[in-house]
Amino acid sequence: MAAPREAPERRPFGRRFLTDPTRLFQHNAWDNVEWSEEQEASARSKVQENSSQLLPQDKQEEYEVNAKRYWDDFYKIHENGFFKDRHWLFTEFPELAPNRKPSQNGDCVHELSNKEESSNEGLGSCENGPCSLETKAENQLSVIKSTPKICTEELAAQKSSELNQSAGDYPGSSASYRILEVGCGAGNTVFPILQTNNDPGLFVYCCDFSTTAVDLVQNNVEYDSSRCFAFVHDLCNDQSPFPMPDETLDIVILIFVLSAILPEKMQRIVNRLSRLLKPGGMILLRDYGRYDLAQLRFKKGQCLSDNFYVRGDGTRVYFFTQDELNDLFTKAGLEKIQNLVDRRLQVNRGKQMTMYRVWIQCKYRKPAAPPL
C-alpha cells in the first residue's frame, strides 16, 4: 500500500505560488496558480489551432441525437469504477451539510484535484475514447454486482406525474431540507451527502440522463429510498417532469454537468432549475474553465463549436468563462454569491509530468421572497 500523500497547502485566490523545483514531485497539486502572459497566450493559440476545423453539421446532429446512448455506453463500460467519492464537496460547499464539523470524514479539498478531476473530469485527452490524466488504478472502487433495476425515463416520468397529482404527496414531501443533484452519475456525490449530512429532515433527489447510471445508484447498497430518490431525467426535454413541485428545493448541485449540454440549450435549463428553488435556495456549480488541460489536449476535428468538443467516446464538453456562467444564472433571476476560477498545478509523480487544470466554481441564490 502506498504511503499517504501529504496534502498541499491551500492558498488564497490571487496569490502567486512560487514553485520550488526540489519540492515539485513531492506533492500532487498546488492551488490558485497564476498564469503568466506567455502561458495564457500559448493556451489561446492551442485552442485556436484545435478549433480551426469544425465537425460537419450532420455529425454534430448525430452526437446530439445519440447523446443518451453515448452516456449509457460510458457507464456500462466503467460502471462505478472510474470515479472517487466527492468528499471534498463539504469543504467547497458547506451548504450540503450545514451542521457538519470541518474535520468530519477527514476529507480535504485536494482530493478533488488529486484523484477525481484528473480522471473523470479530465476526459477528453484521448482521441479514441475516455482515459484518465493520471493513473486510473488510483480511482478504482468496488464494482456493483447486484442485478440492475429496470428504470426508464418514461416510467420515472409517469411515476412522478402520478405522485404530483395528489397535492403534497411526492418523494420527500415531508422533508425540511431538500437537495437535488443533476447528473448524478454513479452516485459519487449523493452517497457522501447521505453519509455526512445526518439531518433527519434531509431528502436527496438525484437524476441522470443515463439509465445505466441511475441503475448503478439504485442498486448501491447505500441507497436508502427513505432519504433519496433517483430517477432518469432529460434536462433538455421541457416535457420531462421533475418529481417535486417548483419552489421546494434548498440546493441544486451541478458538478461537471452543464458543460455536457449543447450551449444553446443551457439558458433554458438553468431557468428551469431556478424555478425549483425555494426563495433563498442556491445552485452550486463546479465545471470546466477556459483553457483547462482537457481543452488543450483536443485534436483538430473534435471541435463542434467555439469551446465545445466531442470526446473519442461520443460524450461532449464545453469550457466556460466566469462571465458566461454569470450571464446564465443572472438571466435566470439568481443572485451571485460566488463565481471564481480555480487554477491548479497537478503533478503526476510517476511520469514526472505537470498538468495545469482550470475549473470554475459558482454559488447563485434565488432572491428571498419580499415580506408581505
Tab-separated table of C-alpha atoms in Angstrom:
chain	number	residue	atom	x	y	z
A	1	MET	CA	0.000	0.000	0.000
A	2	ALA	CA	1.357	3.379	-0.947
A	3	ALA	CA	2.138	5.844	1.818
A	4	PRO	CA	-0.462	8.610	2.336
A	5	ARG	CA	0.231	11.677	0.276
A	6	GLU	CA	0.812	14.932	2.035
A	7	ALA	CA	-1.951	17.459	1.410
A	8	PRO	CA	-0.653	20.616	-0.266
A	9	GLU	CA	-1.084	23.962	1.384
A	10	ARG	CA	-4.263	25.789	0.394
A	11	ARG	CA	-3.545	29.339	-0.648
A	12	PRO	CA	-5.883	32.290	-1.106
A	13	PHE	CA	-7.007	33.171	-4.586
A	14	GLY	CA	-4.876	35.736	-6.345
A	15	ARG	CA	-1.629	34.885	-4.550
A	16	ARG	CA	1.238	33.701	-6.724
A	17	PHE	CA	2.705	30.323	-5.913
A	18	LEU	CA	6.475	30.231	-6.328
A	19	THR	CA	7.446	26.735	-7.391
A	20	ASP	CA	10.480	25.191	-5.751
A	21	PRO	CA	11.796	22.540	-8.218
A	22	THR	CA	13.146	20.466	-5.330
A	23	ARG	CA	9.593	20.102	-3.991
A	24	LEU	CA	7.787	19.697	-7.291
A	25	PHE	CA	7.413	15.924	-7.250
A	26	GLN	CA	6.801	15.561	-3.510
A	27	HIS	CA	3.222	16.809	-3.829
A	28	ASN	CA	0.325	16.311	-6.187
A	29	ALA	CA	-1.261	19.733	-6.566
A	30	TRP	CA	-0.981	23.415	-5.825
A	31	ASP	CA	-3.984	25.709	-5.608
A	32	ASN	CA	-4.609	29.009	-7.317
A	33	VAL	CA	-1.552	29.067	-9.537
A	34	GLU	CA	-1.292	32.275	-11.518
A	35	TRP	CA	-0.557	32.019	-15.215
A	36	SER	CA	1.979	34.148	-16.993
A	37	GLU	CA	1.013	36.107	-20.087
A	38	GLU	CA	3.099	33.693	-22.158
A	39	GLN	CA	1.288	30.657	-20.747
A	40	GLU	CA	-2.128	32.160	-21.446
A	41	ALA	CA	-1.081	33.143	-24.963
A	42	SER	CA	0.153	29.607	-25.583
A	43	ALA	CA	-3.149	28.139	-24.361
A	44	ARG	CA	-5.116	30.529	-26.563
A	45	SER	CA	-3.012	29.515	-29.549
A	46	LYS	CA	-3.636	25.801	-28.918
A	47	VAL	CA	-7.385	26.382	-28.741
A	48	GLN	CA	-7.354	28.360	-31.958
A	49	GLU	CA	-5.492	25.505	-33.594
A	50	ASN	CA	-7.711	22.667	-32.364
A	51	SER	CA	-10.905	24.566	-33.169
A	52	SER	CA	-9.878	25.626	-36.669
A	53	GLN	CA	-11.624	22.595	-38.168
A	54	LEU	CA	-15.242	22.017	-37.086
A	55	LEU	CA	-17.106	18.743	-37.428
A	56	PRO	CA	-19.675	18.689	-40.269
A	57	GLN	CA	-23.196	19.637	-39.232
A	58	ASP	CA	-24.613	16.171	-39.861
A	59	LYS	CA	-22.039	14.651	-37.475
A	60	GLN	CA	-22.844	17.274	-34.863
A	61	GLU	CA	-26.537	16.413	-35.101
A	62	GLU	CA	-25.693	12.744	-34.733
A	63	TYR	CA	-23.902	13.398	-31.424
A	64	GLU	CA	-26.898	15.371	-30.165
A	65	VAL	CA	-29.470	12.763	-31.185
A	66	ASN	CA	-27.442	9.882	-29.722
A	67	ALA	CA	-26.222	11.666	-26.587
A	68	LYS	CA	-28.092	9.327	-24.234
A	69	ARG	CA	-26.630	6.230	-25.873
A	70	TYR	CA	-23.078	7.575	-25.558
A	71	TRP	CA	-23.503	8.196	-21.825
A	72	ASP	CA	-25.183	4.825	-21.303
A	73	ASP	CA	-22.243	3.178	-23.052
A	74	PHE	CA	-19.829	5.118	-20.876
A	75	TYR	CA	-21.397	3.857	-17.646
A	76	LYS	CA	-21.754	0.319	-18.970
A	77	ILE	CA	-18.008	0.259	-19.617
A	78	HIS	CA	-16.849	1.925	-16.411
A	79	GLU	CA	-19.733	1.188	-14.016
A	80	ASN	CA	-18.692	2.966	-10.803
A	81	GLY	CA	-15.009	2.090	-11.023
A	82	PHE	CA	-13.908	5.303	-12.733
A	83	PHE	CA	-14.742	7.814	-10.005
A	84	LYS	CA	-13.826	8.765	-6.459
A	85	ASP	CA	-16.472	9.824	-3.965
A	86	ARG	CA	-16.510	13.596	-3.729
A	87	HIS	CA	-15.928	14.205	-0.015
A	88	TRP	CA	-14.229	17.491	-0.986
A	89	LEU	CA	-17.730	18.821	-1.598
A	90	PHE	CA	-18.245	19.736	2.051
A	91	THR	CA	-15.161	21.923	2.106
A	92	GLU	CA	-16.134	23.784	-1.045
A	93	PHE	CA	-19.902	23.635	-0.496
A	94	PRO	CA	-20.648	23.536	3.256
A	95	GLU	CA	-24.307	24.197	2.384
A	96	LEU	CA	-24.620	20.470	1.641
A	97	ALA	CA	-24.096	19.598	5.314
A	98	PRO	CA	-24.696	22.760	7.377
A	99	ASN	CA	-24.222	21.043	10.752
A	100	ARG	CA	-21.073	19.166	9.822
A	101	LYS	CA	-17.820	19.714	11.682
A	102	PRO	CA	-14.852	20.615	9.412
A	103	SER	CA	-12.805	17.576	10.467
A	104	GLN	CA	-15.604	15.093	9.846
A	105	ASN	CA	-14.640	12.250	7.475
A	106	GLY	CA	-11.079	13.563	7.372
A	107	ASP	CA	-11.738	14.939	3.934
A	108	CYS	CA	-9.649	17.512	2.171
A	109	VAL	CA	-10.413	19.761	-0.736
A	110	HIS	CA	-7.343	18.424	-2.510
A	111	GLU	CA	-8.981	15.063	-3.050
A	112	LEU	CA	-10.744	16.948	-5.815
A	113	SER	CA	-7.646	17.843	-7.752
A	114	ASN	CA	-5.594	14.766	-6.980
A	115	LYS	CA	-7.969	11.966	-7.686
A	116	GLU	CA	-11.231	12.814	-9.311
A	117	GLU	CA	-10.974	15.615	-11.782
A	118	SER	CA	-7.697	14.314	-13.081
A	119	SER	CA	-9.625	11.243	-14.204
A	120	ASN	CA	-13.336	11.635	-14.924
A	121	GLU	CA	-13.311	15.379	-15.341
A	122	GLY	CA	-10.045	15.035	-17.238
A	123	LEU	CA	-11.714	13.129	-20.045
A	124	GLY	CA	-11.095	14.451	-23.495
A	125	SER	CA	-7.366	13.928	-23.524
A	126	CYS	CA	-7.659	10.796	-25.655
A	127	GLU	CA	-8.558	10.696	-29.296
A	128	ASN	CA	-10.167	7.263	-29.348
A	129	GLY	CA	-12.050	7.099	-26.072
A	130	PRO	CA	-12.153	8.101	-22.405
A	131	CYS	CA	-8.962	7.943	-20.412
A	132	SER	CA	-7.545	9.423	-17.238
A	133	LEU	CA	-4.927	12.121	-16.964
A	134	GLU	CA	-3.428	10.200	-14.068
A	135	THR	CA	-3.258	6.513	-13.204
A	136	LYS	CA	-6.735	5.070	-13.459
A	137	ALA	CA	-5.957	2.484	-10.773
A	138	GLU	CA	-5.989	5.254	-8.158
A	139	ASN	CA	-9.706	5.729	-8.799
A	140	GLN	CA	-10.905	2.141	-8.697
A	141	LEU	CA	-13.920	1.411	-6.490
A	142	SER	CA	-15.688	-1.869	-5.891
A	143	VAL	CA	-17.930	-2.892	-8.791
A	144	ILE	CA	-21.632	-3.268	-8.114
A	145	LYS	CA	-22.636	-6.885	-8.682
A	146	SER	CA	-26.353	-6.762	-7.969
A	147	THR	CA	-28.869	-7.110	-10.794
A	148	PRO	CA	-29.787	-3.716	-12.276
A	149	LYS	CA	-33.304	-2.438	-11.759
A	150	ILE	CA	-35.428	-1.521	-14.732
A	151	CYS	CA	-35.611	2.245	-14.795
A	152	THR	CA	-36.615	4.160	-17.867
A	153	GLU	CA	-37.310	7.823	-18.332
A	154	GLU	CA	-40.888	7.023	-19.313
A	155	LEU	CA	-41.539	5.068	-16.101
A	156	ALA	CA	-39.902	7.754	-13.976
A	157	ALA	CA	-41.940	10.470	-15.666
A	158	GLN	CA	-45.163	8.509	-15.224
A	159	LYS	CA	-44.444	7.850	-11.568
A	160	SER	CA	-43.566	11.448	-10.771
A	161	SER	CA	-46.620	12.695	-12.653
A	162	GLU	CA	-48.898	10.401	-10.681
A	163	LEU	CA	-47.321	11.451	-7.411
A	164	ASN	CA	-47.760	15.116	-8.193
A	165	GLN	CA	-51.444	14.670	-8.983
A	166	SER	CA	-52.008	14.359	-5.252
A	167	ALA	CA	-51.168	17.713	-3.674
A	168	GLY	CA	-48.227	17.485	-1.298
A	169	ASP	CA	-47.706	13.773	-1.963
A	170	TYR	CA	-44.339	13.338	-3.682
A	171	PRO	CA	-40.994	11.773	-2.700
A	172	GLY	CA	-39.503	13.867	0.082
A	173	SER	CA	-42.679	15.884	0.626
A	174	SER	CA	-42.266	15.694	4.414
A	175	ALA	CA	-38.588	16.728	4.351
A	176	SER	CA	-37.420	20.087	5.679
A	177	TYR	CA	-34.203	20.290	3.609
A	178	ARG	CA	-34.184	19.091	0.002
A	179	ILE	CA	-31.194	18.710	-2.303
A	180	LEU	CA	-31.225	17.799	-5.997
A	181	GLU	CA	-28.129	16.640	-7.812
A	182	VAL	CA	-28.427	16.873	-11.578
A	183	GLY	CA	-26.188	14.452	-13.445
A	184	CYS	CA	-25.621	12.103	-10.532
A	185	GLY	CA	-23.599	9.513	-12.441
A	186	ALA	CA	-22.834	6.503	-10.258
A	187	GLY	CA	-23.661	8.396	-7.050
A	188	ASN	CA	-20.275	9.795	-6.075
A	189	THR	CA	-21.873	12.986	-4.793
A	190	VAL	CA	-25.153	11.576	-3.496
A	191	PHE	CA	-23.709	8.937	-1.189
A	192	PRO	CA	-21.159	11.210	0.523
A	193	ILE	CA	-24.040	13.632	1.220
A	194	LEU	CA	-26.189	10.874	2.714
A	195	GLN	CA	-23.229	9.647	4.783
A	196	THR	CA	-22.222	13.098	6.013
A	197	ASN	CA	-25.464	15.036	6.449
A	198	ASN	CA	-27.326	13.466	9.379
A	199	ASP	CA	-30.166	15.981	9.369
A	200	PRO	CA	-33.336	13.876	9.908
A	201	GLY	CA	-35.196	16.330	7.685
A	202	LEU	CA	-32.837	15.792	4.718
A	203	PHE	CA	-34.047	14.326	1.437
A	204	VAL	CA	-31.787	13.989	-1.623
A	205	TYR	CA	-33.028	13.722	-5.193
A	206	CYS	CA	-30.632	12.684	-7.916
A	207	CYS	CA	-31.124	12.278	-11.634
A	208	ASP	CA	-29.130	11.461	-14.712
A	209	PHE	CA	-29.603	11.336	-18.461
A	210	SER	CA	-28.211	7.794	-18.414
A	211	THR	CA	-30.485	4.925	-17.402
A	212	THR	CA	-27.374	2.869	-16.666
A	213	ALA	CA	-26.078	5.491	-14.217
A	214	VAL	CA	-29.393	5.603	-12.335
A	215	ASP	CA	-29.426	1.815	-12.156
A	216	LEU	CA	-25.996	1.961	-10.508
A	217	VAL	CA	-27.261	4.410	-7.895
A	218	GLN	CA	-30.427	2.458	-7.141
A	219	ASN	CA	-28.510	-0.799	-6.744
A	220	ASN	CA	-25.835	0.610	-4.485
A	221	VAL	CA	-26.012	-0.970	-1.023
A	222	GLU	CA	-26.131	2.524	0.499
A	223	TYR	CA	-29.178	3.623	-1.491
A	224	ASP	CA	-31.937	4.429	1.017
A	225	SER	CA	-35.303	5.182	-0.560
A	226	SER	CA	-36.486	6.819	2.672
A	227	ARG	CA	-33.834	9.537	2.222
A	228	CYS	CA	-33.152	9.503	-1.519
A	229	PHE	CA	-34.994	9.295	-4.829
A	230	ALA	CA	-33.030	8.530	-8.015
A	231	PHE	CA	-34.696	8.991	-11.392
A	232	VAL	CA	-33.875	9.258	-15.082
A	233	HIS	CA	-34.316	12.751	-16.467
A	234	ASP	CA	-33.560	14.581	-19.707
A	235	LEU	CA	-32.762	18.185	-18.809
A	236	CYS	CA	-33.179	19.250	-22.421
A	237	ASN	CA	-36.756	17.953	-22.574
A	238	ASP	CA	-39.127	20.501	-21.080
A	239	GLN	CA	-41.852	17.847	-21.030
A	240	SER	CA	-39.780	15.540	-18.799
A	241	PRO	CA	-41.239	16.242	-15.332
A	242	PHE	CA	-39.392	16.516	-12.041
A	243	PRO	CA	-40.788	14.517	-9.106
A	244	MET	CA	-41.024	17.621	-6.906
A	245	PRO	CA	-43.025	20.843	-7.385
A	246	ASP	CA	-41.469	24.222	-8.108
A	247	GLU	CA	-40.015	26.221	-5.208
A	248	THR	CA	-39.388	23.183	-2.998
A	249	LEU	CA	-35.598	22.751	-3.195
A	250	ASP	CA	-32.962	24.250	-0.939
A	251	ILE	CA	-29.992	23.219	-3.114
A	252	VAL	CA	-29.401	22.200	-6.740
A	253	ILE	CA	-25.976	20.709	-7.486
A	254	LEU	CA	-24.335	20.852	-10.924
A	255	ILE	CA	-20.930	19.150	-10.867
A	256	PHE	CA	-19.398	18.901	-14.360
A	257	VAL	CA	-22.875	18.598	-15.883
A	258	LEU	CA	-23.737	21.857	-17.628
A	259	SER	CA	-20.612	21.521	-19.786
A	260	ALA	CA	-22.002	18.321	-21.354
A	261	ILE	CA	-25.036	20.129	-22.795
A	262	LEU	CA	-25.439	21.849	-26.147
A	263	PRO	CA	-24.557	25.515	-25.421
A	264	GLU	CA	-27.737	26.939	-26.971
A	265	LYS	CA	-29.831	24.851	-24.546
A	266	MET	CA	-28.026	25.902	-21.372
A	267	GLN	CA	-30.069	29.023	-20.575
A	268	ARG	CA	-33.388	27.209	-20.793
A	269	ILE	CA	-32.080	24.513	-18.454
A	270	VAL	CA	-30.782	26.986	-15.869
A	271	ASN	CA	-34.119	28.828	-15.996
A	272	ARG	CA	-35.950	25.589	-15.360
A	273	LEU	CA	-33.735	24.580	-12.447
A	274	SER	CA	-34.038	28.012	-10.845
A	275	ARG	CA	-37.816	27.582	-10.708
A	276	LEU	CA	-37.348	24.525	-8.491
A	277	LEU	CA	-35.544	26.557	-5.824
A	278	LYS	CA	-37.246	27.961	-2.760
A	279	PRO	CA	-36.689	31.681	-2.216
A	280	GLY	CA	-33.210	31.756	-0.713
A	281	GLY	CA	-32.287	28.412	-2.298
A	282	MET	CA	-28.993	28.030	-4.146
A	283	ILE	CA	-27.441	26.458	-7.233
A	284	LEU	CA	-23.926	25.122	-6.603
A	285	LEU	CA	-21.764	24.546	-9.669
A	286	ARG	CA	-18.295	23.333	-10.446
A	287	ASP	CA	-17.274	22.876	-14.072
A	288	TYR	CA	-14.538	23.230	-16.661
A	289	GLY	CA	-12.869	26.608	-17.150
A	290	ARG	CA	-11.480	28.004	-20.381
A	291	TYR	CA	-8.014	26.689	-21.292
A	292	ASP	CA	-8.174	23.718	-18.940
A	293	LEU	CA	-5.713	20.970	-19.836
A	294	ALA	CA	-8.551	18.827	-21.184
A	295	GLN	CA	-9.408	21.551	-23.717
A	296	LEU	CA	-5.812	21.997	-24.811
A	297	ARG	CA	-5.406	18.270	-25.462
A	298	PHE	CA	-8.149	18.031	-28.070
A	299	LYS	CA	-7.032	17.490	-31.646
A	300	LYS	CA	-8.287	19.039	-34.864
A	301	GLY	CA	-11.574	17.544	-35.948
A	302	GLN	CA	-13.035	17.200	-32.440
A	303	CYS	CA	-14.430	20.721	-32.163
A	304	LEU	CA	-18.194	21.218	-32.527
A	305	SER	CA	-18.333	24.982	-31.993
A	306	ASP	CA	-16.428	27.615	-30.017
A	307	ASN	CA	-15.016	25.904	-26.901
A	308	PHE	CA	-17.335	22.890	-27.356
A	309	TYR	CA	-15.815	19.500	-28.218
A	310	VAL	CA	-16.648	15.824	-28.644
A	311	ARG	CA	-14.535	13.185	-26.927
A	312	GLY	CA	-13.498	9.938	-28.529
A	313	ASP	CA	-16.350	8.118	-26.744
A	314	GLY	CA	-19.016	10.466	-28.163
A	315	THR	CA	-19.640	12.477	-24.990
A	316	ARG	CA	-19.264	16.243	-25.264
A	317	VAL	CA	-17.782	19.022	-23.157
A	318	TYR	CA	-17.820	22.837	-23.042
A	319	PHE	CA	-15.232	25.093	-21.378
A	320	PHE	CA	-16.672	28.156	-19.609
A	321	THR	CA	-15.598	31.646	-18.648
A	322	GLN	CA	-16.825	33.296	-15.455
A	323	ASP	CA	-18.812	35.854	-17.439
A	324	GLU	CA	-20.653	33.181	-19.411
A	325	LEU	CA	-21.797	31.421	-16.258
A	326	ASN	CA	-22.691	34.703	-14.593
A	327	ASP	CA	-24.901	35.601	-17.560
A	328	LEU	CA	-26.659	32.215	-17.461
A	329	PHE	CA	-27.512	32.474	-13.763
A	330	THR	CA	-28.381	36.159	-13.549
A	331	LYS	CA	-30.674	35.900	-16.579
A	332	ALA	CA	-32.468	33.164	-14.643
A	333	GLY	CA	-33.085	35.665	-11.848
A	334	LEU	CA	-30.411	34.433	-9.450
A	335	GLU	CA	-28.000	36.489	-7.354
A	336	LYS	CA	-24.257	35.890	-7.376
A	337	ILE	CA	-22.770	34.641	-4.118
A	338	GLN	CA	-19.566	33.171	-5.563
A	339	ASN	CA	-18.004	32.955	-9.020
A	340	LEU	CA	-14.315	32.137	-9.042
A	341	VAL	CA	-11.654	30.460	-11.161
A	342	ASP	CA	-9.543	27.742	-9.591
A	343	ARG	CA	-6.271	27.242	-11.468
A	344	ARG	CA	-4.258	24.297	-10.213
A	345	LEU	CA	-0.928	22.740	-10.945
A	346	GLN	CA	-1.095	18.951	-10.739
A	347	VAL	CA	1.876	16.648	-10.848
A	348	ASN	CA	1.940	13.032	-11.934
A	349	ARG	CA	4.896	11.884	-9.884
A	350	GLY	CA	5.203	8.568	-11.700
A	351	LYS	CA	5.525	10.194	-15.114
A	352	GLN	CA	7.113	13.390	-13.751
A	353	MET	CA	4.553	15.363	-15.745
A	354	THR	CA	2.962	18.669	-14.800
A	355	MET	CA	-0.641	19.481	-15.673
A	356	TYR	CA	-2.485	22.775	-15.400
A	357	ARG	CA	-6.190	22.471	-14.593
A	358	VAL	CA	-8.755	25.270	-14.744
A	359	TRP	CA	-12.150	24.954	-13.071
A	360	ILE	CA	-14.882	27.435	-12.244
A	361	GLN	CA	-16.895	27.284	-9.047
A	362	CYS	CA	-20.158	29.170	-8.571
A	363	LYS	CA	-22.885	29.733	-5.999
A	364	TYR	CA	-26.022	31.594	-7.084
A	365	ARG	CA	-29.034	32.233	-4.878
A	366	LYS	CA	-32.688	32.782	-5.603
A	367	PRO	CA	-33.770	36.087	-4.043
A	368	ALA	CA	-35.756	35.749	-0.844
A	369	ALA	CA	-39.454	36.426	-1.152
A	370	PRO	CA	-40.342	40.048	-0.306
A	371	PRO	CA	-42.136	40.489	3.038
A	372	LEU	CA	-45.919	40.664	2.860
